[in-house]
Coordinates of C-alpha atoms and ligand atoms in Angstrom, one line a residue:
X1 CA 1.0 -17.3 -18.2
X2 CA 1.5 -14.5 -15.7
X3 CA 5.1 -14.8 -13.9
X4 CA 4.8 -13.6 -10.3
X5 CA 8.1 -14.9 -9.1
X6 CA 8.7 -18.3 -7.6
X7 CA 5.1 -19.7 -7.0
X8 CA 6.5 -22.3 -4.2
X9 CA 7.0 -18.8 -1.9
X10 CA 4.1 -18.1 0.1
X11 CA 2.4 -14.7 -0.6
X12 CA -0.3 -13.2 1.9
X13 CA -1.9 -10.4 0.0
X14 CA -3.9 -7.5 2.3
X15 CA -5.6 -5.1 -0.2
X16 CA -8.1 -2.4 1.0
X17 CA -8.9 1.3 0.9
X18 CA -6.9 3.9 2.5
X19 CA -7.1 3.8 6.3
X20 CA -8.6 0.4 6.7
X21 CA -5.6 -0.6 8.9
X22 CA -3.6 -2.5 5.9
X23 CA -0.4 -1.0 6.9
X24 CA -0.4 -1.8 10.5
X25 CA -1.8 -5.2 10.2
X26 CA 0.3 -6.1 7.3
X27 CA 3.5 -5.1 9.5
X28 CA 2.3 -7.1 12.8
X29 CA 1.5 -10.0 10.6
X30 CA 4.7 -10.1 8.5
X31 CA 6.4 -9.5 12.0
X32 CA 4.6 -12.8 13.4
X33 CA 5.1 -14.9 10.3
X34 CA 8.9 -13.8 9.9
X35 CA 8.2 -13.1 6.4
X36 CA 9.1 -10.2 4.3
X37 CA 6.9 -7.3 4.0
X38 CA 6.1 -5.1 1.0
X39 CA 3.9 -1.6 1.4
X40 CA 3.3 -1.2 -2.2
X41 CA 1.5 2.0 -1.8
X42 CA 5.1 3.5 -0.6
X43 CA 6.1 2.9 -4.3
X44 CA 3.4 4.9 -5.8
X45 CA 3.9 7.5 -3.3
X46 CA 7.7 7.8 -4.0
X47 CA 7.1 8.1 -7.9
X48 CA 4.6 10.7 -6.8
X49 CA 7.1 12.6 -4.4
X50 CA 10.1 12.1 -6.7
X51 CA 7.5 13.5 -9.4
X52 CA 6.9 17.0 -7.2
X53 CA 10.8 17.1 -6.9
X54 CA 11.1 17.4 -10.6
X55 CA 8.5 19.8 -11.0
X56 CA 6.5 17.4 -13.4
X57 CA 3.0 18.1 -14.2
X58 CA 0.6 15.5 -13.0
X59 CA -1.2 15.4 -16.4
X60 CA 2.2 14.6 -18.3
X61 CA 1.9 10.9 -18.7
X62 CA 5.1 10.4 -20.4
X63 CA 7.2 12.1 -18.1
X64 CA 5.6 10.3 -15.1
X65 CA 6.3 7.0 -16.5
X66 CA 9.8 7.8 -17.2
X67 CA 10.2 9.0 -13.5
X68 CA 8.5 5.6 -12.6
X69 CA 11.3 3.8 -14.2
X70 CA 13.9 6.1 -13.1
X71 CA 12.9 6.5 -9.3
X72 CA 15.1 4.7 -7.1
X73 CA 13.2 3.1 -4.1
X74 CA 14.7 1.7 -1.1
X75 CA 13.5 0.1 2.2
X76 CA 15.7 0.4 5.0
X77 CA 14.9 -0.9 8.7
X78 CA 16.1 1.8 11.1
X79 CA 17.6 1.0 14.6
X80 CA 14.1 1.8 16.4
X81 CA 12.7 -1.0 13.8
X82 CA 10.8 1.6 11.9
X83 CA 10.8 1.0 8.0
X84 CA 12.5 4.1 6.3
X85 CA 12.0 4.8 2.8
X86 CA 14.9 6.2 0.6
X87 CA 14.0 7.8 -2.8
X88 CA 16.8 8.2 -4.9
X89 CA 18.9 8.2 -1.7
X90 CA 16.8 10.8 0.3
X91 CA 14.9 9.6 3.3
X92 CA 11.5 10.5 2.2
X93 CA 9.4 8.6 4.7
X94 CA 7.9 11.5 6.4
X95 CA 6.9 13.3 3.0
X96 CA 5.5 10.0 1.7
X97 CA 3.1 9.9 4.5
X98 CA 1.5 13.5 3.8
X99 CA -1.8 13.6 2.2
X100 CA -0.5 15.6 -1.0
X101 CA 1.8 12.5 -1.4
X102 CA -0.9 10.2 -1.1
X103 CA -3.5 12.3 -3.6
X104 CA -0.3 12.5 -6.0
X105 CA 0.3 8.8 -5.6
X106 CA -3.6 8.2 -6.6
X107 CA -3.2 10.3 -9.5
X108 CA -0.1 8.8 -11.3
X109 CA -1.4 5.4 -9.8
X110 CA -4.5 5.7 -12.5
X111 CA -1.9 5.6 -15.3
X112 CA -1.4 2.1 -16.9
X113 CA 2.1 2.4 -18.0
X114 CA 3.1 3.5 -14.5
X115 CA 1.7 0.6 -13.0
X116 CA 3.5 -1.7 -15.7
X117 CA 6.5 0.0 -14.8
X118 CA 6.2 -0.8 -10.9
X119 CA 4.8 -4.3 -11.4
X120 CA 7.9 -6.5 -11.5
X121 CA 9.6 -4.5 -8.5
X122 CA 6.8 -5.5 -6.7
X123 CA 7.1 -8.9 -7.7
X124 CA 11.1 -9.2 -6.9
X125 CA 9.9 -9.1 -3.2
X126 CA 8.5 -12.7 -3.4
X127 CA 11.5 -14.1 -1.7
X128 CA 11.7 -16.8 0.9
X129 CA 10.4 -17.5 3.6
X130 CA 7.3 -15.5 2.5
X131 CA 5.9 -12.1 1.8
X132 CA 3.3 -10.2 3.1
X133 CA 2.1 -7.3 0.8
X134 CA -0.4 -4.5 1.1
X135 CA -2.1 -2.3 -1.2
X136 CA -5.1 -2.1 -4.1
X137 CA -4.2 -4.6 -6.3
X138 CA -1.8 -7.1 -4.7
X139 CA -4.6 -10.0 -5.0
X140 CA -6.0 -9.1 -8.3
X141 CA -2.9 -8.0 -10.5
X142 CA 0.4 -8.4 -8.7
X143 CA 0.0 -11.7 -7.1
X144 CA -3.1 -13.4 -8.4
X145 CA -1.7 -16.7 -7.7
X146 CA -1.2 -15.6 -4.1
X147 CA -1.8 -18.5 -1.7
X148 CA -3.5 -16.4 0.7
X149 CA -5.5 -13.3 0.3
X150 CA -7.5 -10.8 2.6
X151 CA -9.6 -7.7 2.0
X152 CA -10.1 -5.3 4.7
X153 CA -12.5 -2.6 4.8
X154 CA -13.9 0.0 7.4
X155 CA -16.4 2.7 7.5
X156 CA -15.4 5.7 6.1
X157 CA -15.7 7.8 8.9
X158 CA -13.8 5.5 11.1
X159 CA -10.8 5.3 8.5
X160 CA -10.9 9.6 8.7
X161 CA -10.8 9.5 12.2
X162 CA -7.8 7.3 12.4
X163 CA -6.2 9.3 10.1
X164 CA -7.3 12.5 12.2
X165 CA -5.7 10.5 15.3
X166 CA -2.5 10.0 13.6
X167 CA -1.9 13.4 11.9
X168 CA -2.8 15.1 15.3
X169 CA -0.2 12.9 17.1
X170 CA 2.3 14.3 14.6
X171 CA 1.0 17.8 15.4
X172 CA -0.3 18.1 11.9
X173 CA -3.2 20.5 11.7
X174 CA -6.1 19.0 9.7
X175 CA -9.9 18.9 10.0
X176 CA -12.0 15.8 10.4
X177 CA -14.5 16.7 8.1
X178 CA -11.6 17.6 5.3
X179 CA -10.3 14.4 6.0
X180 CA -13.1 12.5 5.3
X181 CA -13.9 14.4 1.8
X182 CA -10.4 13.5 0.9
X183 CA -10.6 9.9 1.8
X184 CA -14.0 9.6 0.0
X185 CA -12.7 11.0 -3.0
X186 CA -9.3 8.8 -3.0
X187 CA -11.4 5.9 -2.9
X188 CA -13.7 7.0 -5.6
X189 CA -10.7 7.2 -7.7
X190 CA -9.1 4.2 -6.8
X191 CA -12.4 2.0 -7.2
X192 CA -13.3 3.8 -10.4
X193 CA -10.3 3.6 -12.6
X194 CA -9.9 1.7 -15.7
X195 CA -6.9 -0.1 -14.7
X196 CA -6.5 -2.4 -11.7
X197 CA -9.5 -0.6 -9.8
X198 CA -9.9 -1.2 -5.9
X199 CA -11.9 -4.6 -5.6
X200 CA -11.5 -7.4 -3.6
X201 CA -10.0 -10.7 -5.5
X202 CA -12.9 -13.3 -5.5
X203 CA -11.0 -15.5 -3.3
X204 CA -10.3 -13.1 -0.5
X205 CA -11.4 -13.3 2.7
X206 CA -13.0 -10.0 3.5
X207 CA -12.6 -8.4 7.0
X208 CA -14.4 -5.3 8.4
X209 CA -12.2 -3.4 10.8
X210 CA -14.7 -1.3 12.1
X211 CA -14.5 -1.0 15.9
X212 CA -12.1 -4.0 16.2
X213 CA -8.9 -3.6 17.9
X214 CA -5.5 -4.3 16.2
X215 CA -4.6 -7.3 17.7
X216 CA -8.2 -8.9 16.9
X217 CA -7.8 -8.2 13.1
X218 CA -4.1 -9.5 13.5
X219 CA -5.4 -12.6 14.8
X220 CA -8.2 -13.1 12.3
X221 CA -5.5 -12.7 9.5
X222 CA -3.2 -15.4 11.2
X223 CA -6.1 -17.5 11.0
X224 CA -6.3 -17.0 7.3
X225 CA -2.8 -18.3 6.9
X226 CA -2.7 -21.0 9.2
X227 CA -6.1 -22.7 8.6
Ligands
C5P1 O1 -1.7 2.7 0.3 P1 -1.3 3.9 0.3 O2 -2.2 5.0 0.8 O3 0.1 4.3 0.5 O4 -1.7 4.5 -1.6 C1 -1.3 5.6 -1.8 C2 -2.1 5.6 -3.4 O5 -1.3 4.5 -4.2 C3 -3.6 4.8 -3.5 O6 -4.4 5.8 -3.5 C4 -3.2 4.0 -4.7 O7 -4.2 5.3 -5.6 C5 -2.3 3.9 -5.1 N1 -2.0 2.4 -5.0 C6 -2.3 1.8 -5.9 N2 -1.9 0.4 -6.2 C7 -1.4 -0.2 -4.8 C8 -0.9 0.6 -3.6 C9 -1.3 1.9 -4.0 O8 -3.1 2.1 -7.0 N3 -1.1 -1.2 -5.0

């Protein structure tokens, strides 16, 4: 039997491809419910970034698995309410958000032993009064027994546009066409990998966020928990 923590503690899993709005929606829903929040992608990104700091080769699976076990990852809420991520004691929040970190995360996430190394760490977030967690395999692999499961989608074009706006606001120079290419490549890698591929759990409620304002999606997700 899979042990995913105390099964009496409610879990809401929100899976979906990059740019589907998972992060924003999950944080808002967790806040509304007063539950804990786990951004599982940040763990994969943190290992990718730590691998970069240590000059590890992204083809060296053994070294990356050791890195996944050894990297210390902590979340801390800053005074402004923003969630900061500390990797081996350094605030790596901004570095984690870059496309480079996303691509490194996606590459290392395809290594089965890396996923195993991060599995129990993710399950440890199942704490009272409940957990909202977003990622790719939260409802299928990490918390298959979650009480509530959602799968968010949006067209690739809209996802690229959202990302474009976010990066532009931060002053990062990128092109929309380049971002769309990267998103499609990452989707393909995440959906086609042998282990824990991106796919909706059979019992997940699917919500297409294309053209929908954030609050409308938050309401639909809350309705899944409250019904
Ligand atoms: O969600 P985010 O874009 O931060 O995730 C970065 C990468 O980490 C994804 O492209 C995916 O390859 C990997 N990931 C994963 N399983 C998760 C969360 C993220 O494989 N639960």
